[in-house]
Every structure is written in C-alpha cells, then in structure tokens.
Coordinates of C-alpha atoms and ligand atoms in Angstrom, one line a residue:
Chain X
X1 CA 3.8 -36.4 -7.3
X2 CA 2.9 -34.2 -10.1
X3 CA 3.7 -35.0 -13.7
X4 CA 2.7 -33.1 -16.8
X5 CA 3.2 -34.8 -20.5
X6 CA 3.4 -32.5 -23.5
X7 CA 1.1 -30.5 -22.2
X8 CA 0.1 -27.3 -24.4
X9 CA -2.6 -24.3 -23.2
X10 CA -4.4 -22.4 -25.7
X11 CA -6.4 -19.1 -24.4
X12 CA -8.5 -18.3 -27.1
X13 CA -10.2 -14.7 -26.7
X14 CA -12.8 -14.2 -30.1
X15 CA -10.8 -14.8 -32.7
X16 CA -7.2 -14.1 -31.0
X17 CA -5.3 -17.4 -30.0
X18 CA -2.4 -17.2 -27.1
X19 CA -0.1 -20.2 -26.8
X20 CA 0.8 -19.8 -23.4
X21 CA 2.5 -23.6 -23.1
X22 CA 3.8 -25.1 -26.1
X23 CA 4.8 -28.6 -25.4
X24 CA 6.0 -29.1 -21.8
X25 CA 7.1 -32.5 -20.1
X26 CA 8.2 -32.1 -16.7
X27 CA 8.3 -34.4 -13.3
X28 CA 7.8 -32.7 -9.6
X29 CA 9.2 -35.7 -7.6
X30 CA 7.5 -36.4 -3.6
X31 CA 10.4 -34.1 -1.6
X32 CA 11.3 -31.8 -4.1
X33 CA 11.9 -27.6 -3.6
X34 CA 12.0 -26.3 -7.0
X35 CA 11.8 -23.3 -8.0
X36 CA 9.7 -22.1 -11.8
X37 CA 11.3 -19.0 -13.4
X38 CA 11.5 -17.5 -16.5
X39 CA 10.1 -14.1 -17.9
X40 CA 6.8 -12.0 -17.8
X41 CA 4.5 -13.9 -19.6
X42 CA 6.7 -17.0 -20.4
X43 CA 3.7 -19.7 -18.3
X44 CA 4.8 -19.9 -15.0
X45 CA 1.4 -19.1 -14.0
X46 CA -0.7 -21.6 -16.4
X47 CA 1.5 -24.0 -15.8
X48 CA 1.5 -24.1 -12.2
X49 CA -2.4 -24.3 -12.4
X50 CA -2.0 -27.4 -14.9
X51 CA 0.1 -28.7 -12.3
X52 CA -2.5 -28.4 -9.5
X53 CA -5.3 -29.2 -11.3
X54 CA -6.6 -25.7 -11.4
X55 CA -7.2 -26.0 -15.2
X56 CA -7.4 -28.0 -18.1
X57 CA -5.1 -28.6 -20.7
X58 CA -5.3 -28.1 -24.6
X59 CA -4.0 -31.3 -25.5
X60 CA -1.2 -33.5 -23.2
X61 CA -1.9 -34.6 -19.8
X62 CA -1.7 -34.4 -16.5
X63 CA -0.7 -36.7 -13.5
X64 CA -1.5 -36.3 -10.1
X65 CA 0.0 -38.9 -7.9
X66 CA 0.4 -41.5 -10.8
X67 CA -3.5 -40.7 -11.7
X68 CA -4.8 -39.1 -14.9
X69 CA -6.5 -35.7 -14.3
X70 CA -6.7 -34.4 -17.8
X71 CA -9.7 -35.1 -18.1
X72 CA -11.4 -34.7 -15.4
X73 CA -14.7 -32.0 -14.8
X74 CA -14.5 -29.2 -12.5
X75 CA -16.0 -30.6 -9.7
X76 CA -13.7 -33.9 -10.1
X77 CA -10.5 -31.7 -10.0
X78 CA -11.9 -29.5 -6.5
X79 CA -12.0 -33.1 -5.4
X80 CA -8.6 -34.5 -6.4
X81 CA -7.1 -31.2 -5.1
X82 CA -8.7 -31.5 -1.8
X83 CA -6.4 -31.9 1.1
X84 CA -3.2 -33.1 -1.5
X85 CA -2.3 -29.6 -2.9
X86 CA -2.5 -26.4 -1.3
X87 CA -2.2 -23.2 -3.7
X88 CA -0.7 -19.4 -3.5
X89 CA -2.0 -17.6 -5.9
X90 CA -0.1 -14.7 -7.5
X91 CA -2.4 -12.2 -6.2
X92 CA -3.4 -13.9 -2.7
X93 CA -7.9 -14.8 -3.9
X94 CA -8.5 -14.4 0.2
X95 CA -12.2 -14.1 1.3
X96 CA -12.7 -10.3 1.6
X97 CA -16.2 -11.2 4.2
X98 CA -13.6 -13.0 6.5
X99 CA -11.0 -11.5 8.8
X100 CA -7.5 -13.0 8.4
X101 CA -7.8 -15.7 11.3
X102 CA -10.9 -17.4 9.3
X103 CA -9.3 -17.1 5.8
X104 CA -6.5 -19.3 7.3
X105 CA -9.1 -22.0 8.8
X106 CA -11.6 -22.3 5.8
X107 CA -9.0 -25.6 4.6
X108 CA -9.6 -26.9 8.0
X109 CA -13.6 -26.5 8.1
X110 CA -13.5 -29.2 5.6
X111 CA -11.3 -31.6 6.9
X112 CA -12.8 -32.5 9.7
X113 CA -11.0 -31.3 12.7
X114 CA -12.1 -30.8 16.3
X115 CA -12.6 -26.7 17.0
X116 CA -9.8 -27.2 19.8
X117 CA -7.3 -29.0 16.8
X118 CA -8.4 -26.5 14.4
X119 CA -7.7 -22.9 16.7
X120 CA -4.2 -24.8 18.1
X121 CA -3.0 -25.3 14.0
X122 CA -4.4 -21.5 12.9
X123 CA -2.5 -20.1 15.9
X124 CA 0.3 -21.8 15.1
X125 CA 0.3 -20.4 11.3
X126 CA -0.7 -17.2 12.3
X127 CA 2.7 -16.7 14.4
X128 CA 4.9 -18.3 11.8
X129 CA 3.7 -15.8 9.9
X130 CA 4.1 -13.0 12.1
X131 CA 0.6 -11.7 11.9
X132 CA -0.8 -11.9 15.9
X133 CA -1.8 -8.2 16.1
X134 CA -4.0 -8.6 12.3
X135 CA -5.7 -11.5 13.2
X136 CA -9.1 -10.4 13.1
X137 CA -8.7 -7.9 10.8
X138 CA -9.9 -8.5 7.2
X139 CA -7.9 -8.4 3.6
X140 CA -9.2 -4.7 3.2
X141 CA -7.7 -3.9 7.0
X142 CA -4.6 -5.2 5.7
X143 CA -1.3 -4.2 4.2
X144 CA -0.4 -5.8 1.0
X145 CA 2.5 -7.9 2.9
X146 CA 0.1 -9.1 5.4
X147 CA -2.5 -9.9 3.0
X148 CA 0.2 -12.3 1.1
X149 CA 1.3 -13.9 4.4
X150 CA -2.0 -14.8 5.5
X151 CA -2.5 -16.5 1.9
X152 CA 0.9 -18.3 2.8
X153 CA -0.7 -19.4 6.0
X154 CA -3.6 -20.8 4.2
X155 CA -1.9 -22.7 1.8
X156 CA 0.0 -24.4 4.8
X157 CA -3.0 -25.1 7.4
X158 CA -4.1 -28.7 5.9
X159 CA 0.1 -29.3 5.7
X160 CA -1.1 -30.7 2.0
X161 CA 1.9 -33.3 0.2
X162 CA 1.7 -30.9 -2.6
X163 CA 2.0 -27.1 -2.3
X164 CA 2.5 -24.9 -5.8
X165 CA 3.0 -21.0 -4.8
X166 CA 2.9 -18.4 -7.5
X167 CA 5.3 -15.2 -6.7
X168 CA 5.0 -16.0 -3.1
X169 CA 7.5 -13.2 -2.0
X170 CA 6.2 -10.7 -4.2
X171 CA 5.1 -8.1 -1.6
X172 CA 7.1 -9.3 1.4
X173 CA 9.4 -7.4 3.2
X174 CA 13.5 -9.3 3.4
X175 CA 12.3 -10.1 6.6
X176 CA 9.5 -11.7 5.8
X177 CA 10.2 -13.1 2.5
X178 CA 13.1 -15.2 4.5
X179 CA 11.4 -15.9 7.3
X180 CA 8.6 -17.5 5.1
X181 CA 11.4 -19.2 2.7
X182 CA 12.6 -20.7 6.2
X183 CA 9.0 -22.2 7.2
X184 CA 8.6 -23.6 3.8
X185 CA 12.4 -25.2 3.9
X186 CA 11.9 -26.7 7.2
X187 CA 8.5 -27.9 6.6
X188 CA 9.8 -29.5 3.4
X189 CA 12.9 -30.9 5.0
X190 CA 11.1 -32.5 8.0
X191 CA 7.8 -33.3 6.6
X192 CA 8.8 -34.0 3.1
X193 CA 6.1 -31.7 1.6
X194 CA 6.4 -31.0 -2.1
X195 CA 6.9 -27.2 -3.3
X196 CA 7.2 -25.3 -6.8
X197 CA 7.6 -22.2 -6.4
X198 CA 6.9 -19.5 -9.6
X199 CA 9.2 -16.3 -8.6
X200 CA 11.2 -13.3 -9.9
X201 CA 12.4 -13.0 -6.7
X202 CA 15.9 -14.1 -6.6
X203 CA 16.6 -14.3 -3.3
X204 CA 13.9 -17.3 -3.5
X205 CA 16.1 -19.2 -6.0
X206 CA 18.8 -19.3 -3.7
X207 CA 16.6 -21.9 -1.5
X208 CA 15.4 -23.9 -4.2
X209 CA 17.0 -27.4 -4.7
X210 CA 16.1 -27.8 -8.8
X211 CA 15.5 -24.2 -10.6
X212 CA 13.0 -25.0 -14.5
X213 CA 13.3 -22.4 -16.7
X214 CA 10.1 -21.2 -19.1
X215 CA 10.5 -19.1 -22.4
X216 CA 7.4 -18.7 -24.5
X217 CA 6.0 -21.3 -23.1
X218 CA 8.6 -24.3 -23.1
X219 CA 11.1 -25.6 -21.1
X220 CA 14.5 -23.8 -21.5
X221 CA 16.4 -25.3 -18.5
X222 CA 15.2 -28.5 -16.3
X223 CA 18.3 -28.2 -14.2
X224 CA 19.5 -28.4 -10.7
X225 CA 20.5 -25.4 -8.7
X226 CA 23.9 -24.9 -7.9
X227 CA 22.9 -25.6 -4.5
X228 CA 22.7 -29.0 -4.3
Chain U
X1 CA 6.3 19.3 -4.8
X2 CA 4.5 17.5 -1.9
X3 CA 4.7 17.9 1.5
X4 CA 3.1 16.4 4.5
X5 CA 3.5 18.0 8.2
X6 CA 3.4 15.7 11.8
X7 CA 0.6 13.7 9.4
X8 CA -1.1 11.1 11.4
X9 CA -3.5 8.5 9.8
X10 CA -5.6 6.3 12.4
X11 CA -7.8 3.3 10.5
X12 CA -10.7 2.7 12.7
X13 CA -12.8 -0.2 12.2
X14 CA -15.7 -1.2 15.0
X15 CA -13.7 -0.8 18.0
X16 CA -10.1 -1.3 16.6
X17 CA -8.1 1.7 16.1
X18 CA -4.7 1.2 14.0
X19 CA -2.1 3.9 14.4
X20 CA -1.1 3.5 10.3
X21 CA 1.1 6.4 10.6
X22 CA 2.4 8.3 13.7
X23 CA 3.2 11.9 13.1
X24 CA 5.0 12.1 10.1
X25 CA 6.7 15.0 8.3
X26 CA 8.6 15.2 4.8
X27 CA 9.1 16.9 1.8
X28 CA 9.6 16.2 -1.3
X29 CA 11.6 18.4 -3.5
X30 CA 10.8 18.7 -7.8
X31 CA 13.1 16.1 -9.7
X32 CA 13.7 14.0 -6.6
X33 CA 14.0 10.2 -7.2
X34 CA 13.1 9.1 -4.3
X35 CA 12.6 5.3 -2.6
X36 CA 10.2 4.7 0.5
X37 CA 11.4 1.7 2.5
X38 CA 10.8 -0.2 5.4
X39 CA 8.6 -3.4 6.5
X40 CA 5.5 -4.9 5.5
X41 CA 2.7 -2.7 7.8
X42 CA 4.7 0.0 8.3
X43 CA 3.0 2.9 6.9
X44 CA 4.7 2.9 3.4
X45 CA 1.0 2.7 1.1
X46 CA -1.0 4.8 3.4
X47 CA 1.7 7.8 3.2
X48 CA 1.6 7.7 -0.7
X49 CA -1.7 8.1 -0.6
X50 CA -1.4 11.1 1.5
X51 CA 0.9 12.4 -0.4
X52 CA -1.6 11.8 -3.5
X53 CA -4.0 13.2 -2.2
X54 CA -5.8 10.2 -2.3
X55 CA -6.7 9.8 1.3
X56 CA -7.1 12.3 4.2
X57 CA -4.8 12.7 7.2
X58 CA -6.7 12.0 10.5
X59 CA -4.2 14.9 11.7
X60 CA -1.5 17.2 10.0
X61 CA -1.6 19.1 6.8
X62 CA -0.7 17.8 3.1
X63 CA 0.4 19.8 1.0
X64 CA 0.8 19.6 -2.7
X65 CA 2.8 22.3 -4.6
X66 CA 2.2 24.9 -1.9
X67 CA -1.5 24.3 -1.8
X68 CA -3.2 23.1 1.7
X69 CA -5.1 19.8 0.4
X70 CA -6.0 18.3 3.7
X71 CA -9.3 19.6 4.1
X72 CA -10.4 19.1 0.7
X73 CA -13.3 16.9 -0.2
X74 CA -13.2 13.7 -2.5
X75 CA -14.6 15.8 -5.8
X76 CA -11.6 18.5 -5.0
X77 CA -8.8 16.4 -3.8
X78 CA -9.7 14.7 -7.4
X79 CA -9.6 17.9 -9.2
X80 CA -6.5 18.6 -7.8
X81 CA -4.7 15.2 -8.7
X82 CA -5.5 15.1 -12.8
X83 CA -2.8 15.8 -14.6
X84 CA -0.2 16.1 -12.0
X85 CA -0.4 13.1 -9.9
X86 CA 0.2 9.9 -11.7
X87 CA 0.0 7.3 -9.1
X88 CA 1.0 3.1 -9.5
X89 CA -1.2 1.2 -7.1
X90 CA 0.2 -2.2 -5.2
X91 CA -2.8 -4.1 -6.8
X92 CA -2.7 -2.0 -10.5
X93 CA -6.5 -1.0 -10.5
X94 CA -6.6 -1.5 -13.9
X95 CA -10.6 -0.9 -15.4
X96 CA -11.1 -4.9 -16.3
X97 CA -13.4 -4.2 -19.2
X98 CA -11.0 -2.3 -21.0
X99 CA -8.2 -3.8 -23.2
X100 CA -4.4 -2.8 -22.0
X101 CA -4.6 -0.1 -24.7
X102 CA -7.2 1.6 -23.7
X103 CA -6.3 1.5 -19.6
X104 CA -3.6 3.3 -20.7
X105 CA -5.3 5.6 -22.8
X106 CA -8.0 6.8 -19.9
X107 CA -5.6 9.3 -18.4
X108 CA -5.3 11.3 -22.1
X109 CA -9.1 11.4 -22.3
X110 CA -9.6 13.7 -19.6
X111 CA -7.0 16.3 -21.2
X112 CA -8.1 17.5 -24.1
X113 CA -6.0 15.6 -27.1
X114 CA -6.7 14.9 -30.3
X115 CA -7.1 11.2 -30.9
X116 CA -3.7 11.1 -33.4
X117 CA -1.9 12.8 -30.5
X118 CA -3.6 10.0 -28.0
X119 CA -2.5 7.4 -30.2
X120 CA 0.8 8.1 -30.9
X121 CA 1.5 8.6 -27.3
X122 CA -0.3 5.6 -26.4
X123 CA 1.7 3.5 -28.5
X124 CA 5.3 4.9 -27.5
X125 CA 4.1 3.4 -24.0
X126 CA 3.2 0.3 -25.2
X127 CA 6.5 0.0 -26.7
X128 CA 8.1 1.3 -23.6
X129 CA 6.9 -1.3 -21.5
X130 CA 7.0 -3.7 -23.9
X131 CA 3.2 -5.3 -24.6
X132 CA 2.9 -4.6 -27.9
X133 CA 1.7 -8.2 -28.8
X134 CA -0.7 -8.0 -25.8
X135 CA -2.2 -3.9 -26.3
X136 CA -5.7 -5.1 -27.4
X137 CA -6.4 -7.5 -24.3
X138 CA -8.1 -7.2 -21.0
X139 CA -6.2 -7.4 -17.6
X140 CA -8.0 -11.0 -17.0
X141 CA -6.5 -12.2 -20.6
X142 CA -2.8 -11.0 -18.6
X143 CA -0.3 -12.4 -16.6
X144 CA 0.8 -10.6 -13.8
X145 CA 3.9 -8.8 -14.5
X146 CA 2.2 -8.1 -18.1
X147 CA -0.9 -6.2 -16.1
X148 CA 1.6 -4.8 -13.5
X149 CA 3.2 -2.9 -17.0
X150 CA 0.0 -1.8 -18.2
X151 CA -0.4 0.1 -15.1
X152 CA 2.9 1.5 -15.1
X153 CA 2.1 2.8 -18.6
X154 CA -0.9 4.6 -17.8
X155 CA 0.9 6.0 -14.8
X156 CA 3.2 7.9 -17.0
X157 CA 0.8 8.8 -20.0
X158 CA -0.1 12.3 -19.0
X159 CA 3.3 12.8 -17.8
X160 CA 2.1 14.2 -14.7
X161 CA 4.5 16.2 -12.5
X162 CA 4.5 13.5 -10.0
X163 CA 4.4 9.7 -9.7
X164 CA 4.1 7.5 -6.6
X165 CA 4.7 4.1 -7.4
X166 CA 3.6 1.7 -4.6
X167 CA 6.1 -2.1 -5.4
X168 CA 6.1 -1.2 -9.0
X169 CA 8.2 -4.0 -9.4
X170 CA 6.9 -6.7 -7.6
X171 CA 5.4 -8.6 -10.4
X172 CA 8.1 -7.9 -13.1
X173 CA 11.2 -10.1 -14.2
X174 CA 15.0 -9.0 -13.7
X175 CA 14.3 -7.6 -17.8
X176 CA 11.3 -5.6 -17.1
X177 CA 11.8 -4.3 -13.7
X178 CA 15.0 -2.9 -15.4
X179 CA 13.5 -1.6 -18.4
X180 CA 10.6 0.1 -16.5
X181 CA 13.2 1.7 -14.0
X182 CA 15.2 3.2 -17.0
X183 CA 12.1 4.8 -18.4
X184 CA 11.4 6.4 -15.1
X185 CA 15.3 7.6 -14.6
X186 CA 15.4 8.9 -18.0
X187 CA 11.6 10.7 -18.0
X188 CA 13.2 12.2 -14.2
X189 CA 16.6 13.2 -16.0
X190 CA 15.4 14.6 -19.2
X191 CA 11.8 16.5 -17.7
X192 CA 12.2 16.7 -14.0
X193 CA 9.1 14.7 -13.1
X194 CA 9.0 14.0 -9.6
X195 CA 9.3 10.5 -8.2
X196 CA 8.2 8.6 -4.8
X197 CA 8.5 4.6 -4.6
X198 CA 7.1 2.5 -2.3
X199 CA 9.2 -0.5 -2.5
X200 CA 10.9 -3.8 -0.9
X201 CA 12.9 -4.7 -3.8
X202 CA 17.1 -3.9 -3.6
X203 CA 17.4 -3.1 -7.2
X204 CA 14.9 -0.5 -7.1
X205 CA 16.5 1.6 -4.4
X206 CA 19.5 1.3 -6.0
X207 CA 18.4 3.8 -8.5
X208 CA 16.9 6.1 -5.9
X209 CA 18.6 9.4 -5.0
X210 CA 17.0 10.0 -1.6
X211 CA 16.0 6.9 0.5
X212 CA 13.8 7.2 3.3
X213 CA 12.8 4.6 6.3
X214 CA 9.4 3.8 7.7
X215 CA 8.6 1.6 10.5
X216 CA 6.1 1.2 12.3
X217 CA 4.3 4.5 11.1
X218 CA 7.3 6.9 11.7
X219 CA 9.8 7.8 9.7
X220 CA 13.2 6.3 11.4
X221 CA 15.5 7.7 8.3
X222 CA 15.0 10.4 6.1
X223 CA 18.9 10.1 4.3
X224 CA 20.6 10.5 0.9
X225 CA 21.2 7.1 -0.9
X226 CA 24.9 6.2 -0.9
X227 CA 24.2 6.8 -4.7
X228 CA 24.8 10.9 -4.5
Ligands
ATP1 N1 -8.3 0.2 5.3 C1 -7.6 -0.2 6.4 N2 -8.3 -0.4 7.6 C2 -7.6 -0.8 8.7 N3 -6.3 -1.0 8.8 C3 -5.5 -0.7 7.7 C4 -6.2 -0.4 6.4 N4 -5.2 -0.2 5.5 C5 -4.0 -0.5 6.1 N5 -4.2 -0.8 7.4 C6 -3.2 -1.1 8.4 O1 -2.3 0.0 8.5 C7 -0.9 -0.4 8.7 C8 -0.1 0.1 7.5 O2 -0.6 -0.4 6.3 P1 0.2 0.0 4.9 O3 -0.7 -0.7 3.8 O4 0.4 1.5 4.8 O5 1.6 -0.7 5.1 P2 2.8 -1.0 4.0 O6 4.0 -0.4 4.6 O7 2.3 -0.5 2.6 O8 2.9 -2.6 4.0 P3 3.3 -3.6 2.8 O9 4.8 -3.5 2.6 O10 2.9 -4.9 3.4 O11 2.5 -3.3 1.6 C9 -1.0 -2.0 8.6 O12 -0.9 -2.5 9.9 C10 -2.3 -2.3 8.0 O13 -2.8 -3.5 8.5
ATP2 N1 -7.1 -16.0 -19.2 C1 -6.2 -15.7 -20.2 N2 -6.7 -15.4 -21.4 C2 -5.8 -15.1 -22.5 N3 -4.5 -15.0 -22.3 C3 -4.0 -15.3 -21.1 C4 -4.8 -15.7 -20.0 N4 -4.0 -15.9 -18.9 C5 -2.7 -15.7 -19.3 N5 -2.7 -15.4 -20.6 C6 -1.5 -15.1 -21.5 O1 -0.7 -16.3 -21.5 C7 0.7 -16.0 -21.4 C8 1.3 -16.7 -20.2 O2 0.7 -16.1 -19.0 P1 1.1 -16.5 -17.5 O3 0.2 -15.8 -16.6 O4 1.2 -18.0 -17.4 O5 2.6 -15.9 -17.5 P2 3.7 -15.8 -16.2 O6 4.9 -16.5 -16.6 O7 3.0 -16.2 -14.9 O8 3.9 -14.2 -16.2 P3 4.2 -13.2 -14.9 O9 5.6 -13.4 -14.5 O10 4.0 -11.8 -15.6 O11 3.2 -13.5 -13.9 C9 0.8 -14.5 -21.4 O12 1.1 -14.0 -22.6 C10 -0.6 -14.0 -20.9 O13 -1.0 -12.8 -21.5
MG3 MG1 2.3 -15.2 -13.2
MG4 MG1 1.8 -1.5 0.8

C-alpha cells in the first residue's frame, strides 16, 4: 500500500547538509500494524511523511498504491492523500480557531457526507476517544492528552486504507494510550486499515504485528515482532 | 520550597466553567524528587504552573520559599521565578528563531555572566543532553525528541533551585529519557535542587522519591515511592 525505493532526504539549511534517510527500501503491505522505532533523530519522522506523501524525496521514490508519487507537486500530493491516508502528527497540527468537535469533522467536510452521517461518525470518535465533556472546547481549553486524542480522532473520521501516526501515545495516560492501541487494533483487524506507527513508547510495540528499526537514517531491523 | 494551600483553579471560557483543580494542598520539601501522576485532564499541568508561579490560583495561596506569591502580578510573579524556577513545558516553548545553542543560553543572559562562563556552561549541556552535532540549529531544523532536549537543557542552565518538568520524557528514546533522568538524579544528589515531574511514563517515576496522585483536580495520593 505504501512502498518507498532507496529513498534518501537531504535537509539543507545555508550551507549545513543533514542526511536524515540514507538509502531506505521498505514495503507497508494492505493489513499491516507495524510499528517504526529507533532513536531520537534516527528518521522516523521524515520517513513517515515520505511514506504519506507529506514530502518529497532527495533521490529514490515513492509508491502509493502501486502509483509513483515522487514526483509529484504539492497540490498533486494533497490530492493523492485525500481520503487514502490519514496522518498523526508528532505534535497533534489541530486548528486552534476550532473547538475539538470541528477539528474531528474537517476530513468529513470534504468528503461529501450528509450533516446527519457526518455528526453520527464525529460522535462516534469523540466517545472512542473518551472526550464527551471537551467537545466544544478548543486545543488551547485542552490538556495535552486530550489535545492528542482528538488528533487521533481526526486521523480516524474518513476510516482512510492508510493511517501513519507519529508518537501517537506520547502524551496519553496508560489508560488512554491502551484504550486508543485497542481502537486502532480492532479497526485494523475488522476493517483491514493499514497503520505505521513511529513510537518510543514500548507498550505500543507490544501491539504491533512487524517492528522496522531506523539508525541514522537506514534500516537496522525489517523484522517481525515476536508477536506474531 | 513551594507550597500551595486548598488551591483551586477554575478555567472559564464564555459560559463554561472547568473545575481544573479542586482544593488542593501540598508541599514540597528542598531536595525532594518528586513525580506528579495521574490521568490525562486531571490537573497535573495546571498545578505546576501554580507552583511556578506561572499562573494564579482562582482560590488558595502559593507559596514559594515562604513568600506569599498568589497575589502577585505577571511583572512580579516573573521577578520572582528568574533564577530559581527552571520550568520544562509539555510543548518545549523553545524561541524558533534561535538556534538550540542559543535557547539554551537565554536563561544565562539575564544573570550576569561573562560570555567564557556562558559558553562553557552552555556547552557542558549540550553534551549532557547530547546535541552536539545539532547546537547551531533552530527547533524547526529538529526532530522531536532532539527539541524536547534542548528544552530540558535550558531548564537546567541557571541551575535554578527548582525545576518542574511537565512529560519531560515524552518525546525521548529509552537512551535519552535515561540519560536525561541521570542528569537530573545526579544535579538533585550532588546540589540539592529541587524537583517536581509531571509525568505518565513508568520509568520516570521509578526514579522519583515522593510520588503523588491527581485525578480529577484533587490530590487522591500524596505517598512515598516504594523506592525509600
Ligand atoms: N486554558 C484552558 N482553558 C480551559 N480549560 C483548560 C485550560 N487548560 C486546561 N484546561 C482543562 O483543565 C483540565 C486540566 O488540564 P491539565 O492540562 O492541567 O491536565 P493534565 O493532567 O496536564 O493532562 P495531560 O496528562 O493530558 O497533559 C482539563 O480538563 C483541561 O481540558
Ligand atoms: N526541517 C528540517 N531541517 C533540517 N534538519 C531536519 C529537519 N527535520 C528534521 N531534521 C533532522 O533530520 C534528522 C531526522 O529527524 P526526524 O524528525 O525524522 O527524527 P525522528 O526519528 O522522528 O526523531 P524523534 O524520535 O526525536 O522524533 C534529525 O537529525 C533532525 O535534526
Ligand atoms: Mg519524530
Ligand atoms: Mg499536561
């Protein structure tokens, strides 16, 4: 579902180069739960946004669904991404105008749903993630737990076949942190929705099918987990 | 060192009144390590930033070092946190046009070193928290964990008499969020400073002398860790 070839990402700041991913060749097959971890600094990040056509890379390319999207322009990408892949971003990118409830129905808006379709799905969401009571509260009203949930929720709301979520658990609560692991596992197991997860958190490894290991930006490990 | 009596702290936005914290009273002893706990919305941020002195109490008095702070106005409760409050926000409000380096130098500015004194100190942090390939970048040129260390760094610069950490850890690796609990154990061994965590992650209470519970804006558990 998403496939990346050699794929390398400069940053280049002035005159100082950062080789964030050196060479990387990796398959996300349609069903997987696999989790991307490695240390501080080792790519997880740019390569998860590789992944969902959030950025381009330096040389290599990218497949999305069997198609080529290395080279395609900014608004082309928006468009692939569209309703396929649904992102988490490490530090949650929520609308600060909008109150919790909207933030999880923008991916709706542009699907076109009925209102009634579209208030049933964000209700739904917005118990799974255990956030009745800050509905209609905004990400400045909110704790830094809720805040990440309601990202979590938003990721989720157009069920996307692809969804790639950077430190998802970062600021949850145990509680939390497995009760959102659960939604993702059973969404994946009876929907067969694609995750990558990037985490520290190993108590989110522990759920992952497949665990890819980054150092300095290359694959150390391409294994499967223990579990399975 | 800080102290905060039957505190209560209401957020009240329109019409919607949230009961952040419920009447809470604590103190915290010089050369305590200390670990705040409990779930996501429970009070755990807001009550640092009492105890900061960051933030005012709706009702209850704060005190810090003996000192009555609660009625103090923004420009005071300021005057009274430099150079003996060092405090680790959840979301590192690091100053984005400033490189690593000098983030971490802003603290030493406002005290009166000379700049080979600033410098040396400056760069024993960077070692400490381990971004000496990254010192002369801007947060947006980091990764998450590497921008999380940066503020941990200028936390500590002034080696203030107190730091409250809000999820230092949340961003770092198994290696990092070790390392950067070390420096914290050994600075509260060998100097006596004073520390409060906000925090959801196991291996950080594990090094916490004191552990105390919040939920739902009261304190629930005010124990010793099984630790001492
Ligand atoms: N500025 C604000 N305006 C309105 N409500 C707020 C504001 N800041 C926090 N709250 C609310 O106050 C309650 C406590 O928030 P706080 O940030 O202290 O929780 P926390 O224990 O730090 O949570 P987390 O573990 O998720 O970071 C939450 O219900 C939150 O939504
Ligand atoms: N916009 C940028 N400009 C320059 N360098 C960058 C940029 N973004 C990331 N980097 C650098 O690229 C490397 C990889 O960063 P990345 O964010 O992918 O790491 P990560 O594995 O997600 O780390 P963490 O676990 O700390 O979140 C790091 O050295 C980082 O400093
Ligand atoms: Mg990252
Ligand atoms: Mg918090």
């Amino acid at each position: 579902v998403t496939k990346v070839e050699n794929v390398t990402r400069v940053y280049t700041v002035g005159d100082v180069e950062t080789h964030a991913l050196r060479g990387v060749t990796l398959g996300i097959q349609p069903g997987e739960f696999t989790a991307l971890v490695g240390p501080s600094g080792s790519g997880k990040t740019t390569l998860l946004q590789l992944m969902g056509c959030l950025d381009q890379p330096t040389s290599g390319q990218v497949f999305i669904n069997g198609k080529d999207v290395s080279q395609l322009n900014r608004n082309q990408r928006a468009d692939m991404r569209r309703g396929t892949i649904g992102f988490i971003f490490q530090f949650f990118a929520l609308i600060p105008t909008l109150t919790a409830y909207e933030n999880i129905e923008v991916p709706l808006l542009l699907n076109g749903h009925t209102p009634a379709e579209r208030r049933k799905r964000v209700q739904q969401l917005i118990e799974a993630v255990d956030l009745v009571e800050r509905a209609h509260h905004r990400p400045d009203q909110l704790s830094g737990g809720q805040q990440q949930r309601v990202a979590i929720a938003r990721a989720l709301a157009s069920t996307p076949s692809l969804i790639l979520a950077d430190e998802p658990t970062a600021n949850l609560d145990t509680e939390n942190g497995k009760q959102v692991m659960e939604i993702m596992t059973r969404l994946n197991q009876e929907t067969g929705v694609t995750f990558v997860f990037a985490t520290h958190d190993p108590r989110v490894f522990t759920y992952a099918h497949r665990v890819i290991t980054l150092q300095d930006g290359l694959v150390v490990e391409n294994g499967k987990s223990p579990r399975k």
